[in-house]
Amino acid sequence: MTKVMMGSRELELDSRYLTELRSANDILDDTHALQARLQEDGYLFIRGFHNRDEVLQARAQFLQKLHAMGRLDPDAPIEEGKIAADNKSAMWGGGTEQLMPDFPQFLDIVNHPRVMSFFDRLLGGKAMTYDFKWPRAIGHGGNTGAHYDVVYMGRGTKKVYTMWTPFDDVPLEKGTLAMLLGSQHYDKIKGTYGEMDVDRDHVATGWFSEDPIEIVDTYGGQWATSAFEAGDVIIFGMYMMHASLNNSTNRYRISADTRYQLASEPVDERWVGRKPKGHYAWGSQPMKSVADARKEWGV
């Protein structure tokens, strides 16, 4: 009986609230089947999508940076990724120019021609990736609340796809990503919370909820996650509610979000260019709580 933590809630695998992700490896060469699966499930979970050795080389660069920042336990080997006593997470979001000096191997992986050609095929045209990337190292106890990505990057096409890449083997207890099955059909949430823009509306965190059970009880669906290995990815759209399990280990969970869309469609200008501006107004004035915003939205 496997139990995991999401925020302050304990969930049991293979229960009403939590199940396993479905692998898409059996249909990897069938573009129409991949498109249908993405439509139906809201995500594609692909094992061994990246070259494992390259991913582990990128991990080594992330660990060197954490070491230089004083974030690793000085008494443990660097390659263990053991968290220092002050337990600080690290976020390195930025454009290519900002990330290249420290993380060239990471950029090579997520911008690789084989990744771009996969998205060309999946999206049915020439794909582009946001210049801004979101690599991070999550410390002990860290997790992400339930949210749609559209609230952070919804000013261009809504057909933007996130690829989440772990840069290590990530068992459940290290804080894997979890998808809320069926959440792409939550029409009332999509029409209220899903219309939010954090830079315009100043809503704290941008998360819809930190209670994974409350969402399922109110709106239906079921959470799904799985242990990941270095090389695995999960790809999903802007209206797929997702969150992460808590990292309950003493080692960093290193992962990254990267975004892809058709080059021919409108692009959210915050995330492209030589030095993408990113979130420019969010947090610049007092923030409204998500609870207050949800009352206003009636969700």
Coordinates of C-alpha atoms in Angstrom, one line a residue, residues 94-97 99 106-107 110-111 115-116 119 123 127-135 149-163 238 257-263 265-276 278-279:
G94 CA 15.6 32.5 -17.8
G95 CA 16.4 32.8 -21.5
T96 CA 19.1 31.0 -23.4
E97 CA 21.7 33.7 -22.9
L99 CA 21.1 29.7 -18.8
F106 CA 20.2 21.1 -20.4
L107 CA 19.6 23.5 -23.3
V110 CA 15.3 20.4 -24.5
N111 CA 16.1 22.2 -27.8
V115 CA 12.5 17.1 -29.5
M116 CA 11.6 19.8 -32.1
F119 CA 6.6 18.5 -31.7
L123 CA 1.3 19.6 -33.7
A127 CA 7.1 24.0 -33.9
M128 CA 8.9 26.6 -31.8
T129 CA 10.0 26.5 -28.1
Y130 CA 9.8 29.4 -25.7
D131 CA 13.3 31.0 -25.2
F132 CA 12.5 31.2 -21.5
K133 CA 13.0 27.8 -19.7
W134 CA 12.1 26.8 -16.1
P135 CA 14.8 24.5 -14.5
D149 CA -0.4 26.7 -17.0
V150 CA -2.5 29.1 -19.0
V151 CA -2.8 31.6 -16.1
Y152 CA 1.0 32.2 -16.5
M153 CA 1.3 32.1 -20.2
G154 CA -2.0 32.6 -21.9
R155 CA -1.4 35.8 -24.0
G156 CA -0.6 34.0 -27.2
T157 CA -2.2 30.8 -28.6
K158 CA -3.8 28.6 -26.0
K159 CA -2.3 25.6 -27.8
V160 CA 1.0 25.6 -25.9
Y161 CA 2.4 22.4 -24.6
T162 CA 4.5 21.9 -21.5
M163 CA 7.2 19.2 -21.4
M238 CA -2.5 24.6 -20.9
D257 CA 9.4 22.9 -17.6
T258 CA 9.9 23.8 -21.3
R259 CA 7.2 25.0 -23.7
Y260 CA 6.4 24.3 -27.3
Q261 CA 3.8 25.5 -29.8
L262 CA 3.3 26.0 -33.6
A263 CA 5.6 28.7 -34.9
E265 CA 0.5 30.9 -34.0
P266 CA 0.6 33.9 -31.7
V267 CA 3.2 33.8 -29.0
D268 CA 3.0 35.2 -25.4
E269 CA 5.7 37.9 -25.7
R270 CA 6.8 37.5 -22.1
W271 CA 8.6 34.3 -22.8
V272 CA 10.4 34.9 -26.1
G273 CA 13.4 37.0 -27.3
R274 CA 17.0 37.4 -26.4
K275 CA 16.1 38.4 -22.8
P276 CA 12.5 37.5 -22.2
G278 CA 8.9 37.0 -17.9
H279 CA 6.4 38.0 -15.2

